[in-house]
């Protein structure tokens, strides 16, 4: 298993997702060049295991109750949830 990113946090994994704000993840630049934007969402080990067992959509439903701004002290959203 992955080790935590820092000594002061249990976050040790991540999920690459579409941005949670704005109207989409694509921006057209000059000459019709597309640039896609994504968001990296840090996860706790239990959240990663929940995602493996239940799928990304189920995990994102749980995480919808919290901010997607990185907060190393946010609670593990799978605590107390049925798998």
CSV table of C-alpha atoms in Angstrom, one decimal, residues 16-77:
chain,number,residue,atom,x,y,z
A,16,UNK,CA,-8.2,11.9,-11.4
A,17,UNK,CA,-11.6,13.5,-12.1
A,18,UNK,CA,-13.3,16.1,-14.2
A,19,UNK,CA,-13.2,19.6,-12.6
A,20,UNK,CA,-15.9,20.0,-10.0
A,21,UNK,CA,-16.4,23.7,-10.9
A,22,UNK,CA,-17.1,25.4,-14.2
A,23,UNK,CA,-18.9,24.3,-17.3
A,24,UNK,CA,-16.6,21.6,-18.4
A,25,UNK,CA,-13.0,20.4,-18.7
A,26,UNK,CA,-12.2,21.6,-22.2
A,27,UNK,CA,-11.0,24.9,-23.4
A,28,UNK,CA,-10.4,25.9,-27.0
A,29,UNK,CA,-7.4,28.0,-27.7
A,30,UNK,CA,-6.4,29.8,-30.8
A,31,UNK,CA,-6.0,27.7,-34.0
A,32,UNK,CA,-8.8,25.4,-32.6
A,33,UNK,CA,-6.4,23.7,-30.2
A,34,UNK,CA,-8.2,21.9,-27.3
A,35,UNK,CA,-6.8,21.8,-23.7
A,36,UNK,CA,-8.4,19.5,-21.2
A,37,UNK,CA,-8.4,20.2,-17.5
A,38,UNK,CA,-8.7,17.6,-14.7
A,39,UNK,CA,-8.6,17.7,-10.9
A,40,UNK,CA,-6.5,15.5,-8.7
A,41,UNK,CA,-8.5,14.5,-5.6
A,42,UNK,CA,-6.4,13.1,-2.7
A,43,UNK,CA,-7.8,10.1,-1.0
A,44,UNK,CA,-7.4,8.1,2.2
A,45,UNK,CA,-6.6,4.4,2.0
A,46,UNK,CA,-10.2,3.5,3.1
A,47,UNK,CA,-11.6,5.7,0.4
A,48,UNK,CA,-9.4,4.0,-2.2
A,49,UNK,CA,-10.6,0.6,-1.1
A,50,UNK,CA,-14.2,1.8,-1.1
A,51,UNK,CA,-13.7,3.0,-4.7
A,52,UNK,CA,-12.3,-0.4,-5.7
A,53,UNK,CA,-15.2,-2.3,-4.1
A,54,UNK,CA,-18.1,0.1,-5.1
A,55,UNK,CA,-16.9,2.2,-8.1
A,56,UNK,CA,-15.8,5.7,-8.6
A,57,UNK,CA,-19.4,7.1,-8.8
A,58,UNK,CA,-20.3,5.7,-5.4
A,59,UNK,CA,-17.2,7.2,-3.9
A,60,UNK,CA,-17.8,10.6,-5.5
A,61,UNK,CA,-21.4,10.5,-4.1
A,62,UNK,CA,-19.8,10.1,-0.6
A,63,UNK,CA,-17.3,12.9,-1.3
A,64,UNK,CA,-20.0,15.3,-2.5
A,65,UNK,CA,-20.6,16.1,1.2
A,66,UNK,CA,-17.1,17.7,1.5
A,67,UNK,CA,-15.1,20.4,-0.3
A,68,UNK,CA,-12.9,19.3,-3.2
A,69,UNK,CA,-10.3,21.9,-2.2
A,70,UNK,CA,-7.3,20.0,-0.8
A,71,UNK,CA,-7.6,19.9,3.0
A,72,UNK,CA,-5.1,17.6,4.7
A,73,UNK,CA,-7.3,17.5,7.8
A,74,UNK,CA,-10.6,16.6,6.1
A,75,UNK,CA,-12.4,13.5,7.5
A,76,UNK,CA,-12.3,10.2,5.8
A,77,UNK,CA,-15.8,10.2,4.2
